[in-house]
Amino acid sequence: TIEGQGEIDDYKLGEDWIADVPWENFYYGTKKVVISEGITRIGNYAFYSFENMESIVLPLLSIF
């Protein structure tokens, strides 16, 4: 689960082709990511090469 307020930063690729993100230690075992309400943008390469990821859950968007 990714929690917080605002945007998730953009990341760049490191030497080993994995983005340098705070959750890179979960790279191999991550199958599902949940983005909490309050996150307004997912940055570039935030989940790059998470090859075991099967789903991502986003909060409902309220337009009213």
Short mmCIF file of N, CA and C in Angstrom, two decimals, residues 16-18 23-32 48-54:
data_model
loop_
_atom_site.label_atom_id
_atom_site.label_comp_id
_atom_site.label_asym_id
_atom_site.label_seq_id
_atom_site.Cartn_x
_atom_site.Cartn_y
_atom_site.Cartn_z
N ASP A 16 21.16 -0.99 -12.81
CA ASP A 16 20.66 -2.35 -12.97
C ASP A 16 19.26 -2.39 -13.61
N TRP A 17 18.84 -1.30 -14.24
CA TRP A 17 17.56 -1.19 -14.95
C TRP A 17 16.35 -1.23 -14.04
N ILE A 18 16.55 -1.07 -12.75
CA ILE A 18 15.44 -0.95 -11.82
C ILE A 18 15.40 0.49 -11.35
N TRP A 23 10.53 1.70 -2.50
CA TRP A 23 9.99 0.35 -2.31
C TRP A 23 10.69 -0.69 -3.18
N GLU A 24 11.90 -0.39 -3.65
CA GLU A 24 12.60 -1.34 -4.53
C GLU A 24 12.92 -2.66 -3.84
N ASN A 25 12.98 -2.69 -2.52
CA ASN A 25 13.23 -3.95 -1.80
C ASN A 25 12.08 -4.93 -1.95
N PHE A 26 10.93 -4.45 -2.40
CA PHE A 26 9.76 -5.30 -2.60
C PHE A 26 9.58 -5.69 -4.06
N TYR A 27 10.56 -5.39 -4.87
CA TYR A 27 10.51 -5.60 -6.31
C TYR A 27 10.09 -7.03 -6.69
N TYR A 28 10.74 -8.03 -6.13
CA TYR A 28 10.51 -9.41 -6.56
C TYR A 28 9.20 -10.01 -6.07
N GLY A 29 8.75 -9.66 -4.88
CA GLY A 29 7.57 -10.30 -4.32
C GLY A 29 6.26 -9.57 -4.52
N THR A 30 6.30 -8.39 -5.09
CA THR A 30 5.09 -7.58 -5.21
C THR A 30 4.18 -8.09 -6.31
N LYS A 31 2.97 -8.47 -5.91
CA LYS A 31 1.97 -8.90 -6.89
C LYS A 31 0.83 -7.91 -7.01
N LYS A 32 0.61 -7.13 -5.95
CA LYS A 32 -0.51 -6.18 -5.94
C LYS A 32 -0.06 -4.91 -5.24
N TYR A 48 8.44 0.41 -12.34
CA TYR A 48 9.13 -0.14 -13.51
C TYR A 48 9.76 -1.49 -13.17
N SER A 49 9.59 -2.45 -14.03
CA SER A 49 10.18 -3.78 -13.91
C SER A 49 9.66 -4.60 -12.74
N PHE A 50 8.53 -4.23 -12.17
CA PHE A 50 7.92 -5.07 -11.14
C PHE A 50 7.20 -6.20 -11.88
N GLU A 51 7.98 -7.12 -12.41
CA GLU A 51 7.47 -8.11 -13.35
C GLU A 51 6.50 -9.12 -12.74
N ASN A 52 6.44 -9.23 -11.42
CA ASN A 52 5.48 -10.14 -10.79
C ASN A 52 4.17 -9.45 -10.44
N MET A 53 4.07 -8.14 -10.68
CA MET A 53 2.86 -7.40 -10.35
C MET A 53 1.72 -7.86 -11.24
N GLU A 54 0.61 -8.18 -10.61
CA GLU A 54 -0.57 -8.63 -11.32
C GLU A 54 -1.69 -7.59 -11.33
#
